[in-house]
Amino acid sequence: MAEQKFITLRIRRQEAPDKPFYWEEFRLPYRPGANVISCLMEIQRNPVNAEGKRTTPVAWESNCLEEVCGACSMVINGKARQACSTLIDNLEQPIVLEPLKSFPLVRDLMVDRSRMFEALKRVKAWIPIDGTHDLGPGPRQSPADQEWMYKLSECMTCGCCMEACPNYNQSTDFIGPAPISQVRLFNAHPTGRLNAHERLEALAGPGGVMECGSAQNCVRACPKEIPLTTSIAEVQRQLTVWAFKKMFGT
């Protein structure tokens, strides 16, 4: 009989934001093709640590389990990733799991990403439609525009780009790369560009787009490979043009 293989997970745990953190290890049977979420589910089903002691289930957040919702973001072996699409076979052991540090901790691997959603409200990341009646056919978009805009629409507000950004943390007001990229997306929409000035004005003050330090960590961390640095540069250009027009009243 072949010898049973095991995997080891080392998880940073914390019962509450005001409680001290500690490390706890878990040893699970190896299964080919398993992802990090399936390991956390196994711990939830049978919360026994590597010392054989019964413990509390690890708290984390997940929803779609197919890299669409962005909820299961965490730091895995030092890198912000989606736990649902990170395969055990591609990781060195022990597998170290930590919560995102750029957002307030809730418990264990769960963080509060409300700041990201509030940022989307701040920049009005939507297309305003007045009324619910039939307004007729919408404006046409070229296939070329549809192609690059669709890539920006894949953003799932996961927070990986924020975690990688040295300018975004709980001590700064920087809005972060994801909302800035959404400004580019909605400003490019034929209807959305009618309110482009409102989005740009939201990025003109403290914490706005000009506070980007151009580290370019965000574009490397994005699970969807969204061209975030291109979006930031384009929005900075738009903001500069808008500021000159506002200054000279044109």
Backbone as JSON, one array per atom type, in Angstrom:
{
  "sequence": "MAEQKFITLRIRRQEAPDKPFYWEEFRLPYRPGANVISCLMEIQRNPVNAEGKRTTPVAWESNCLEEVCGACSMVINGKARQACSTLIDNLEQPIVLEPLKSFPLVRDLMVDRSRMFEALKRVKAWIPIDGTHDLGPGPRQSPADQEWMYKLSECMTCGCCMEACPNYNQSTDFIGPAPISQVRLFNAHPTGRLNAHERLEALAGPGGVMECGSAQNCVRACPKEIPLTTSIAEVQRQLTVWAFKKMFGT",
  "N": [[0.84, -1.21, 0.0], [0.52, 2.2, -0.86], [2.22, 4.89, 0.73], [0.51, 7.22, 2.78], [0.14, 10.58, 1.87], [0.61, 13.86, 3.23], [-0.44, 17.27, 3.81], [0.63, 20.4, 5.12], [-0.74, 23.12, 6.81], [-0.16, 26.36, 7.89], [-1.63, 28.64, 9.83], [-2.48, 31.97, 10.41], [-4.08, 33.13, 13.17], [-6.74, 34.91, 14.77], [-8.95, 35.93, 17.15], [-10.45, 38.25, 17.35], [-10.31, 41.75, 16.37], [-9.17, 43.14, 18.54], [-7.86, 41.23, 19.95], [-4.96, 39.16, 20.71], [-2.87, 37.77, 18.11], [-2.17, 34.43, 16.93], [-0.34, 31.51, 15.84], [-1.43, 28.59, 14.17], [-1.18, 25.2, 13.35], [-2.22, 22.82, 10.88], [-2.74, 19.5, 9.79], [-3.39, 17.77, 6.95], [-4.81, 15.15, 4.91], [-3.34, 14.56, 1.75], [-4.73, 15.55, -1.34], [-4.92, 15.22, -4.79], [-5.14, 18.03, -6.93], [-6.5, 19.61, -5.16], [-7.64, 22.73, -3.75], [-6.94, 25.76, -1.87], [-9.25, 26.58, -0.54], [-10.75, 24.19, -0.33], [-9.22, 22.84, 1.52], [-9.56, 24.47, 3.78], [-12.27, 24.06, 4.14], [-12.23, 21.39, 4.89], [-10.95, 21.58, 7.34], [-12.89, 23.06, 8.66], [-14.91, 21.18, 8.76], [-13.8, 19.23, 10.4], [-12.36, 20.37, 12.93], [-9.46, 19.93, 14.0], [-6.25, 20.37, 15.18], [-2.71, 20.16, 14.21], [-1.51, 19.04, 16.41], [-3.32, 17.3, 17.34], [-5.34, 18.32, 18.86], [-8.62, 19.44, 19.56], [-10.04, 22.31, 18.08], [-11.22, 25.66, 17.31], [-13.18, 26.22, 14.34], [-11.62, 27.6, 11.43], [-12.08, 30.95, 10.46], [-13.12, 32.34, 7.45], [-13.81, 33.96, 4.29], [-15.94, 33.29, 1.57], [-17.55, 32.68, -1.61], [-18.43, 32.32, -4.53], [-16.58, 30.4, -5.4], [-15.21, 30.16, -7.79], [-13.45, 32.09, -8.72], [-14.75, 34.59, -9.23], [-16.31, 36.19, -7.51], [-14.53, 37.38, -5.71], [-14.31, 37.23, -2.96], [-12.72, 35.48, -1.4], [-10.12, 36.36, -0.92], [-6.83, 36.27, 0.34], [-3.64, 36.21, 2.03], [-1.36, 34.09, 0.75], [1.28, 32.09, 1.28], [2.82, 34.41, 1.4], [1.85, 36.0, -0.66], [-0.79, 37.9, -2.03], [-3.73, 36.36, -2.94], [-6.41, 34.56, -4.64], [-8.11, 32.23, -2.82], [-9.7, 30.21, -3.83], [-8.81, 29.59, -6.37], [-6.22, 28.91, -6.08], [-4.04, 26.35, -6.21], [-3.09, 23.54, -4.28], [-1.05, 21.91, -5.19], [0.66, 23.63, -6.44], [2.04, 25.02, -4.53], [4.56, 25.74, -2.08], [5.43, 23.91, 0.88], [5.52, 24.37, 4.48], [2.15, 25.48, 3.92], [1.4, 28.76, 4.22], [-1.05, 30.74, 5.59], [-2.51, 33.92, 5.73], [-4.4, 36.82, 6.78], [-5.51, 39.54, 4.62], [-3.64, 42.49, 4.97], [-4.17, 45.13, 4.48], [-6.72, 45.83, 5.05], [-9.28, 46.2, 7.58], [-9.28, 43.78, 10.16], [-11.56, 41.09, 10.69], [-11.9, 38.45, 11.72], [-9.61, 35.82, 12.11], [-8.93, 34.76, 8.95], [-10.61, 36.47, 7.73], [-11.54, 39.62, 6.5], [-12.62, 43.09, 6.51], [-13.83, 44.51, 3.72], [-15.16, 46.84, 3.17], [-14.28, 49.41, 2.64], [-13.41, 49.41, 0.01], [-15.81, 49.15, -1.42], [-17.11, 51.45, -0.66], [-15.45, 53.24, -1.9], [-16.09, 52.82, -4.58], [-18.63, 53.9, -4.59], [-17.95, 56.52, -4.1], [-16.65, 57.33, -6.47], [-18.69, 57.08, -8.21], [-19.22, 54.67, -9.71], [-20.95, 53.62, -11.88], [-23.56, 53.49, -14.4], [-25.64, 56.1, -14.83], [-29.13, 56.0, -15.17], [-31.99, 57.62, -16.06], [-35.04, 57.06, -14.88], [-37.24, 54.23, -15.6], [-38.38, 53.58, -17.96], [-38.66, 52.64, -21.46], [-35.93, 53.65, -23.23], [-35.13, 53.43, -25.77], [-32.81, 52.26, -28.35], [-29.46, 51.85, -27.18], [-26.36, 53.77, -27.23], [-23.93, 52.96, -29.75], [-21.04, 50.85, -29.56], [-17.71, 50.37, -30.58], [-16.26, 47.26, -31.72], [-13.55, 47.11, -30.99], [-13.33, 48.86, -28.8], [-15.1, 47.57, -27.08], [-13.67, 45.28, -26.53], [-11.31, 46.01, -24.96], [-12.56, 47.31, -22.86], [-14.12, 45.35, -21.73], [-12.25, 43.8, -20.42], [-11.57, 45.44, -18.25], [-13.97, 45.35, -16.92], [-13.94, 42.95, -15.67], [-13.04, 43.16, -13.11], [-13.26, 42.13, -9.77], [-13.35, 43.26, -7.31], [-11.61, 42.23, -5.37], [-9.44, 42.94, -3.82], [-6.75, 42.26, -3.98], [-4.97, 43.82, -5.47], [-4.93, 46.1, -3.91], [-3.75, 45.17, -1.59], [-1.18, 44.67, -2.5], [-0.29, 47.18, -3.1], [1.9, 49.72, -2.08], [1.09, 52.22, -1.27], [-1.44, 52.04, -0.33], [-3.14, 51.51, 2.54], [-4.29, 51.02, 5.94], [-3.62, 53.37, 7.11], [-3.58, 55.41, 5.31], [-5.24, 57.62, 2.91], [-5.46, 56.96, 0.29], [-7.23, 56.03, -2.58], [-6.86, 53.77, -4.12], [-5.99, 51.29, -6.7], [-8.07, 49.71, -7.96], [-10.72, 51.07, -7.88], [-9.97, 53.32, -9.39], [-9.45, 52.24, -11.9], [-12.02, 51.48, -12.55], [-13.19, 53.96, -12.91], [-11.98, 54.72, -15.29], [-13.19, 52.8, -16.95], [-16.01, 53.43, -16.82], [-15.98, 56.08, -17.64], [-15.35, 55.77, -20.26], [-17.55, 54.67, -21.38], [-20.25, 55.27, -23.63], [-22.58, 56.5, -22.58], [-21.87, 56.81, -19.93], [-19.75, 58.62, -20.01], [-20.91, 61.08, -19.97], [-21.09, 61.84, -17.36], [-18.51, 62.03, -16.63], [-16.97, 64.1, -15.55], [-17.78, 64.25, -12.91], [-16.78, 61.93, -11.77], [-14.05, 62.33, -12.13], [-13.66, 64.59, -10.58], [-14.04, 63.52, -8.08], [-11.7, 62.16, -7.78], [-9.8, 64.09, -7.61], [-9.07, 65.27, -5.24], [-7.69, 64.85, -1.86], [-6.27, 61.63, -1.38], [-6.76, 60.85, -3.93], [-6.19, 60.01, -7.45], [-3.68, 61.06, -8.06], [-2.06, 60.38, -5.98], [-0.97, 57.97, -6.41], [1.9, 55.99, -6.36], [3.2, 54.81, -8.46], [4.3, 52.24, -8.23], [3.64, 49.88, -9.45], [2.98, 47.4, -8.49], [0.38, 46.55, -8.33], [-0.64, 45.7, -10.83], [0.75, 43.39, -11.23], [-0.22, 41.81, -9.2], [-2.9, 41.4, -9.69], [-5.47, 39.03, -10.06], [-6.95, 38.75, -12.36], [-5.47, 39.86, -14.33], [-5.8, 42.52, -15.11], [-5.13, 45.57, -16.79], [-4.05, 47.6, -14.8], [-2.18, 49.67, -14.29], [-2.12, 50.99, -16.72], [-4.71, 51.97, -16.77], [-4.6, 53.73, -14.58], [-2.72, 55.62, -15.48], [-4.13, 56.65, -17.69], [-6.4, 57.77, -16.46], [-5.15, 59.7, -14.89], [-4.24, 61.36, -16.95], [-6.72, 62.18, -18.01], [-7.69, 63.58, -15.81], [-5.88, 65.68, -15.62], [-6.39, 67.09, -18.03], [-9.08, 67.75, -17.56], [-8.76, 69.41, -15.3], [-7.36, 71.61, -16.37], [-9.25, 72.56, -18.21], [-11.28, 73.26, -16.46], [-9.99, 75.24, -15.03], [-9.61, 77.26, -16.92], [-12.13, 77.67, -17.75], [-13.26, 76.36, -19.95]],
  "CA": [[0.0, 0.0, 0.0], [1.29, 3.43, -0.94], [2.21, 5.69, 1.95], [-0.39, 8.37, 2.73], [0.81, 11.88, 1.88], [-0.09, 14.89, 3.98], [-0.06, 18.67, 3.6], [0.62, 21.17, 6.36], [-1.16, 24.51, 6.7], [0.14, 27.19, 9.05], [-2.63, 29.69, 9.69], [-2.46, 33.07, 11.39], [-5.42, 33.2, 13.73], [-7.02, 36.01, 15.69], [-10.37, 35.82, 17.46], [-11.08, 39.56, 17.14], [-9.28, 42.77, 16.12], [-8.51, 43.56, 19.78], [-7.25, 40.05, 20.59], [-3.65, 38.85, 20.13], [-2.87, 36.71, 17.1], [-1.32, 33.27, 17.18], [-0.23, 30.61, 14.7], [-1.91, 27.23, 14.42], [-0.91, 24.31, 12.22], [-3.16, 21.74, 10.59], [-2.18, 18.48, 8.91], [-4.5, 17.18, 6.23], [-4.44, 14.2, 3.85], [-3.15, 15.18, 0.43], [-5.61, 15.17, -2.44], [-4.51, 15.89, -6.03], [-6.07, 19.01, -7.47], [-7.18, 20.37, -4.1], [-7.3, 24.14, -3.63], [-6.85, 26.2, -0.48], [-10.59, 26.6, 0.04], [-11.16, 22.83, 0.04], [-8.52, 22.52, 2.76], [-10.24, 25.19, 4.85], [-13.54, 23.36, 4.36], [-11.93, 20.16, 5.63], [-10.7, 22.01, 8.73], [-14.18, 23.43, 9.21], [-15.67, 19.95, 9.02], [-13.18, 18.53, 11.52], [-11.34, 21.3, 13.42], [-8.44, 19.33, 14.87], [-4.96, 20.88, 14.71], [-1.64, 19.18, 13.98], [-1.19, 18.4, 17.68], [-4.41, 16.4, 17.68], [-6.26, 18.98, 19.78], [-9.79, 20.05, 18.92], [-9.97, 23.76, 18.11], [-12.35, 26.32, 16.64], [-13.02, 26.29, 12.88], [-11.0, 28.83, 10.91], [-13.03, 31.86, 9.8], [-12.7, 32.96, 6.19], [-14.96, 34.37, 3.49], [-15.96, 32.8, 0.19], [-18.9, 32.68, -2.16], [-18.64, 31.65, -5.81], [-15.6, 29.31, -5.53], [-14.7, 30.04, -9.15], [-12.72, 33.31, -9.02], [-15.63, 35.6, -9.8], [-16.84, 37.11, -6.49], [-13.42, 38.08, -5.08], [-14.44, 37.23, -1.51], [-11.8, 34.61, -0.68], [-8.75, 36.87, -0.97], [-6.0, 36.14, 1.53], [-2.22, 36.12, 1.72], [-0.98, 32.68, 0.7], [2.74, 32.02, 1.11], [3.37, 35.75, 1.22], [1.3, 36.69, -1.83], [-2.25, 38.04, -2.04], [-4.31, 35.53, -3.99], [-7.72, 34.0, -4.44], [-7.94, 30.89, -2.26], [-10.44, 29.22, -4.6], [-8.09, 29.23, -7.6], [-4.83, 28.59, -5.73], [-3.97, 24.91, -6.05], [-2.11, 23.04, -3.32], [0.08, 21.32, -5.92], [1.55, 24.7, -6.9], [2.53, 25.76, -3.37], [5.55, 25.13, -1.2], [4.92, 23.64, 2.23], [4.12, 24.47, 4.88], [1.37, 26.53, 3.28], [1.14, 29.79, 5.23], [-2.23, 31.54, 5.28], [-2.66, 35.11, 6.55], [-5.41, 37.73, 6.24], [-5.03, 40.77, 4.0], [-3.26, 43.45, 6.01], [-4.58, 46.47, 4.08], [-8.11, 46.02, 5.44], [-9.52, 45.86, 8.98], [-9.52, 42.36, 10.43], [-12.79, 40.67, 11.37], [-11.47, 37.3, 12.49], [-8.77, 34.86, 11.39], [-8.59, 35.14, 7.57], [-11.7, 37.31, 7.22], [-11.33, 41.06, 6.65], [-13.71, 43.96, 6.1], [-13.45, 45.22, 2.5], [-16.15, 47.9, 2.93], [-13.62, 50.61, 2.11], [-13.38, 49.31, -1.45], [-17.14, 49.39, -1.96], [-17.38, 52.87, -0.45], [-14.69, 53.95, -2.93], [-16.87, 52.74, -5.82], [-19.69, 54.9, -4.45], [-17.32, 57.85, -4.18], [-16.35, 57.69, -7.86], [-19.91, 56.85, -8.99], [-18.87, 53.63, -10.68], [-22.14, 53.06, -12.48], [-24.12, 54.29, -15.49], [-26.94, 56.63, -14.38], [-30.25, 55.94, -16.1], [-33.11, 58.37, -15.5], [-36.31, 56.4, -15.13], [-37.21, 52.81, -15.97], [-39.1, 53.38, -19.21], [-37.83, 52.29, -22.61], [-35.25, 54.82, -23.79], [-34.7, 53.14, -27.13], [-31.5, 51.63, -28.48], [-28.35, 52.58, -26.58], [-25.29, 54.16, -28.17], [-23.11, 51.85, -30.22], [-19.63, 50.79, -29.2], [-16.94, 49.61, -31.55], [-15.72, 46.01, -31.18], [-12.24, 47.36, -30.39], [-13.58, 49.41, -27.47], [-15.72, 46.52, -26.27], [-12.66, 44.3, -26.12], [-10.49, 46.45, -23.83], [-13.44, 47.67, -21.75], [-14.56, 44.1, -21.08], [-11.19, 43.38, -19.5], [-11.71, 46.24, -17.03], [-15.2, 44.96, -16.24], [-13.7, 41.7, -14.95], [-12.64, 43.44, -11.73], [-14.19, 41.53, -8.8], [-13.17, 43.95, -6.03], [-11.05, 41.22, -4.47], [-8.51, 43.59, -2.91], [-5.36, 41.82, -4.14], [-4.17, 44.96, -5.93], [-4.78, 47.0, -2.78], [-2.78, 44.55, -0.68], [0.16, 44.78, -3.07], [0.06, 48.59, -3.27], [2.54, 50.29, -0.88], [0.43, 53.48, -0.91], [-2.78, 51.76, 0.18], [-3.19, 50.79, 3.81], [-5.26, 51.58, 6.87], [-3.14, 54.66, 7.6], [-3.61, 56.39, 4.22], [-6.54, 57.87, 2.29], [-5.4, 56.64, -1.14], [-8.41, 55.27, -2.98], [-6.43, 52.47, -4.62], [-6.04, 51.09, -8.15], [-9.3, 49.12, -8.51], [-11.72, 52.1, -8.21], [-9.47, 54.19, -10.46], [-9.66, 51.53, -13.15], [-13.46, 51.54, -12.85], [-13.43, 55.3, -13.45], [-11.63, 54.65, -16.72], [-14.21, 52.0, -17.63], [-17.29, 54.13, -16.96], [-15.77, 57.3, -18.42], [-15.25, 55.4, -21.66], [-18.87, 54.26, -21.85], [-20.88, 56.39, -24.33], [-23.48, 57.19, -21.67], [-21.13, 57.11, -18.7], [-18.86, 59.78, -20.15], [-21.66, 62.31, -19.7], [-20.83, 62.17, -15.96], [-17.07, 61.81, -16.4], [-16.42, 65.17, -14.72], [-18.08, 63.95, -11.5], [-15.83, 60.91, -11.32], [-12.72, 62.93, -12.07], [-13.63, 65.5, -9.44], [-13.9, 62.68, -6.88], [-10.3, 61.7, -7.71], [-8.9, 65.24, -7.66], [-8.69, 65.71, -3.9], [-6.86, 63.94, -1.05], [-6.53, 60.22, -1.59], [-7.11, 60.62, -5.32], [-5.32, 59.27, -8.36], [-2.33, 61.6, -8.09], [-1.3, 59.83, -4.87], [-0.35, 56.72, -6.85], [3.36, 56.08, -6.38], [3.7, 54.11, -9.66], [5.09, 51.05, -7.88], [3.22, 48.87, -10.42], [2.72, 46.1, -7.85], [-1.02, 46.18, -8.5], [-0.88, 44.99, -12.08], [1.32, 42.05, -11.09], [-0.99, 41.05, -8.22], [-4.29, 41.2, -10.12], [-5.76, 37.67, -10.53], [-7.58, 38.83, -13.68], [-4.51, 40.49, -15.23], [-6.35, 43.79, -15.6], [-4.04, 46.54, -16.96], [-4.35, 48.66, -13.83], [-1.29, 50.83, -14.44], [-2.59, 51.71, -17.91], [-5.9, 52.71, -16.35], [-4.19, 54.84, -13.71], [-2.1, 56.64, -16.33], [-5.17, 57.28, -18.5], [-7.22, 58.62, -15.59], [-4.32, 60.87, -14.56], [-4.28, 62.23, -18.13], [-8.06, 62.77, -18.05], [-7.81, 64.53, -14.71], [-5.08, 66.87, -15.98], [-7.15, 67.82, -19.05], [-10.26, 68.3, -16.89], [-8.34, 70.49, -14.43], [-7.04, 72.78, -17.21], [-10.51, 73.09, -18.75], [-11.98, 73.9, -15.34], [-9.25, 76.45, -14.67], [-9.79, 78.3, -17.93], [-13.55, 77.81, -18.05], [-13.6, 75.88, -21.29]],
  "C": [[0.87, 1.25, 0.0], [1.15, 4.23, 0.35], [1.33, 6.92, 1.76], [0.41, 9.67, 2.8], [-0.06, 12.89, 2.62], [0.38, 16.27, 3.55], [-0.19, 19.39, 4.94], [0.24, 22.61, 6.07], [-0.82, 25.22, 8.01], [-0.68, 28.47, 8.93], [-2.5, 30.72, 10.81], [-3.88, 33.31, 11.88], [-5.55, 34.36, 14.72], [-8.53, 36.06, 15.92], [-11.12, 37.12, 17.21], [-9.98, 40.59, 16.93], [-8.51, 43.18, 17.37], [-7.88, 42.41, 20.56], [-5.88, 39.79, 19.97], [-3.76, 37.74, 19.09], [-1.96, 35.58, 17.53], [-1.32, 32.41, 15.93], [-0.72, 29.23, 15.09], [-1.7, 26.4, 13.17], [-1.95, 23.2, 12.12], [-2.5, 20.78, 9.6], [-3.34, 17.72, 8.27], [-4.01, 16.17, 5.21], [-4.34, 14.91, 2.51], [-4.15, 14.63, -0.57], [-5.19, 15.91, -3.7], [-5.58, 16.86, -6.5], [-6.8, 19.83, -6.43], [-6.74, 21.84, -4.13], [-7.31, 24.53, -2.15], [-8.22, 26.18, 0.19], [-11.04, 25.2, 0.47], [-10.46, 22.38, 1.32], [-9.17, 23.21, 3.96], [-11.61, 24.56, 5.16], [-13.34, 22.08, 5.15], [-11.66, 20.49, 7.1], [-12.0, 22.4, 9.41], [-15.01, 22.2, 9.59], [-15.14, 19.21, 10.24], [-12.05, 19.37, 12.08], [-10.41, 20.71, 14.47], [-7.08, 19.76, 14.33], [-3.91, 19.78, 14.61], [-1.22, 18.46, 15.25], [-2.27, 17.44, 18.14], [-5.42, 16.99, 18.63], [-7.42, 19.61, 19.0], [-9.73, 21.56, 19.12], [-11.19, 24.36, 17.44], [-12.13, 26.31, 15.13], [-12.41, 27.62, 12.47], [-12.06, 29.66, 10.19], [-12.41, 32.44, 8.54], [-13.97, 33.31, 5.41], [-14.84, 33.8, 2.09], [-17.4, 32.79, -0.29], [-18.97, 31.82, -3.42], [-17.78, 30.4, -6.0], [-15.09, 29.12, -6.95], [-14.09, 31.36, -9.64], [-13.57, 34.33, -9.78], [-16.04, 36.63, -8.75], [-15.74, 37.9, -5.8], [-13.39, 37.99, -3.56], [-13.33, 36.49, -0.78], [-10.34, 35.07, -0.75], [-8.07, 36.69, 0.38], [-4.54, 36.09, 1.09], [-1.79, 34.67, 1.85], [0.5, 32.6, 0.35], [3.32, 33.38, 0.72], [2.82, 36.55, 0.07], [-0.21, 36.74, -1.74], [-2.82, 37.28, -3.23], [-5.75, 35.19, -3.65], [-7.56, 32.55, -3.97], [-8.64, 29.83, -3.1], [-9.68, 28.75, -5.84], [-6.62, 28.92, -7.34], [-4.74, 27.1, -5.39], [-2.82, 24.52, -5.11], [-0.86, 22.53, -4.03], [1.09, 22.37, -6.38], [2.21, 25.47, -5.77], [3.62, 24.99, -2.63], [4.95, 24.94, 0.18], [5.98, 23.99, 3.27], [3.43, 25.64, 4.18], [0.94, 27.53, 4.35], [-0.01, 30.68, 4.77], [-2.34, 32.69, 6.27], [-3.77, 35.98, 5.97], [-4.75, 38.88, 5.5], [-4.76, 41.8, 5.09], [-3.72, 44.88, 5.7], [-6.01, 46.8, 4.47], [-8.29, 45.63, 6.91], [-9.85, 44.38, 9.16], [-10.88, 42.16, 11.09], [-12.46, 39.51, 12.3], [-10.66, 36.37, 11.6], [-8.39, 35.38, 10.01], [-9.64, 36.06, 6.95], [-11.42, 38.79, 7.52], [-12.56, 41.82, 6.16], [-13.27, 44.79, 4.9], [-14.42, 46.35, 2.17], [-15.53, 49.13, 2.29], [-13.58, 50.59, 0.58], [-14.74, 49.64, -2.05], [-17.56, 50.84, -1.75], [-16.64, 53.71, -1.49], [-15.43, 53.93, -4.26], [-18.04, 53.72, -5.78], [-19.12, 56.3, -4.65], [-17.08, 58.28, -5.62], [-17.54, 57.44, -8.79], [-19.66, 55.85, -10.12], [-20.11, 52.89, -11.17], [-22.58, 53.97, -13.63], [-25.49, 54.79, -15.05], [-27.99, 56.57, -15.49], [-31.45, 56.61, -15.44], [-34.42, 57.68, -15.86], [-36.14, 54.96, -15.57], [-37.92, 52.54, -17.28], [-38.11, 53.07, -20.34], [-37.25, 53.56, -23.23], [-34.78, 54.59, -25.22], [-33.32, 52.51, -27.17], [-30.41, 52.5, -27.85], [-27.31, 52.94, -27.61], [-24.43, 52.96, -28.54], [-21.67, 51.99, -29.74], [-18.9, 49.95, -30.24], [-16.45, 48.31, -30.92], [-14.37, 46.2, -30.5], [-12.39, 47.92, -28.97], [-14.19, 48.36, -26.55], [-14.68, 45.56, -25.72], [-11.86, 44.77, -24.92], [-11.34, 46.84, -22.63], [-13.92, 46.43, -21.01], [-13.51, 43.62, -20.08], [-11.29, 44.15, -18.19], [-12.93, 45.81, -16.23], [-15.04, 43.65, -15.47], [-13.28, 41.91, -13.5], [-13.7, 42.9, -10.77], [-14.03, 42.12, -7.41], [-12.61, 42.99, -4.98], [-10.08, 41.82, -3.47], [-7.06, 43.18, -3.06], [-4.46, 42.97, -4.58], [-3.93, 45.94, -4.79], [-3.73, 46.47, -1.8], [-1.36, 44.72, -1.18], [0.64, 46.22, -3.17], [0.69, 49.16, -2.01], [1.88, 51.58, -0.41], [-0.95, 53.28, -0.3], [-2.69, 50.94, 1.46], [-4.16, 51.51, 4.74], [-4.84, 52.93, 7.43], [-3.18, 55.75, 6.53], [-5.03, 56.55, 3.69], [-6.57, 57.49, 0.81], [-6.53, 55.69, -1.53], [-8.06, 53.91, -3.56], [-6.67, 52.27, -6.11], [-7.37, 50.57, -8.69], [-10.38, 50.17, -8.81], [-11.28, 53.03, -9.33], [-9.69, 53.54, -11.82], [-11.13, 51.53, -13.54], [-13.87, 52.92, -13.36], [-13.1, 55.33, -14.94], [-12.7, 53.91, -17.51], [-15.48, 52.81, -17.86], [-17.15, 55.46, -17.69], [-15.68, 57.01, -19.91], [-16.6, 54.98, -22.24], [-19.58, 55.45, -22.5], [-21.86, 57.18, -23.46], [-22.75, 57.64, -20.41], [-20.26, 58.34, -18.81], [-19.58, 61.11, -19.95], [-21.45, 62.78, -18.26], [-19.35, 62.0, -15.6], [-16.5, 62.86, -15.45], [-16.67, 64.91, -13.24], [-17.11, 62.91, -10.95], [-14.43, 61.48, -11.18], [-12.59, 63.87, -10.87], [-13.46, 64.72, -8.14], [-12.47, 62.21, -6.69], [-9.31, 62.85, -7.64], [-8.36, 65.64, -6.28], [-7.78, 64.72, -3.18], [-7.27, 62.48, -1.25], [-6.83, 59.86, -3.03], [-6.01, 59.97, -6.14], [-3.88, 59.78, -8.36], [-1.46, 61.09, -6.92], [-0.74, 58.44, -5.2], [1.15, 56.91, -6.95], [4.01, 55.36, -7.54], [4.61, 52.94, -9.32], [4.83, 49.9, -8.84], [3.06, 47.48, -9.82], [1.32, 45.6, -8.16], [-1.25, 45.32, -9.74], [-0.29, 43.58, -12.03], [0.5, 41.18, -10.14], [-2.39, 40.7, -8.7], [-4.53, 39.79, -10.65], [-6.33, 37.65, -11.95], [-6.68, 39.49, -14.72], [-5.09, 41.75, -15.89], [-5.21, 44.8, -15.71], [-4.23, 47.78, -16.08], [-3.46, 49.89, -14.0], [-1.65, 51.65, -15.68], [-3.82, 52.55, -17.56], [-5.54, 53.92, -15.5], [-3.59, 55.97, -14.53], [-3.14, 57.38, -17.16], [-6.04, 58.2, -17.66], [-6.43, 59.85, -15.14], [-4.31, 61.86, -15.72], [-5.64, 62.94, -18.2], [-8.22, 63.85, -16.99], [-7.04, 65.81, -15.01], [-5.82, 67.73, -17.0], [-8.36, 68.49, -18.42], [-9.9, 69.5, -16.01], [-8.01, 71.76, -15.22], [-8.32, 73.39, -17.77], [-11.29, 73.82, -17.66], [-11.31, 75.23, -14.97], [-9.54, 77.61, -15.63], [-11.24, 78.44, -18.4], [-13.95, 77.38, -19.43], [-14.39, 74.59, -21.24]]
}
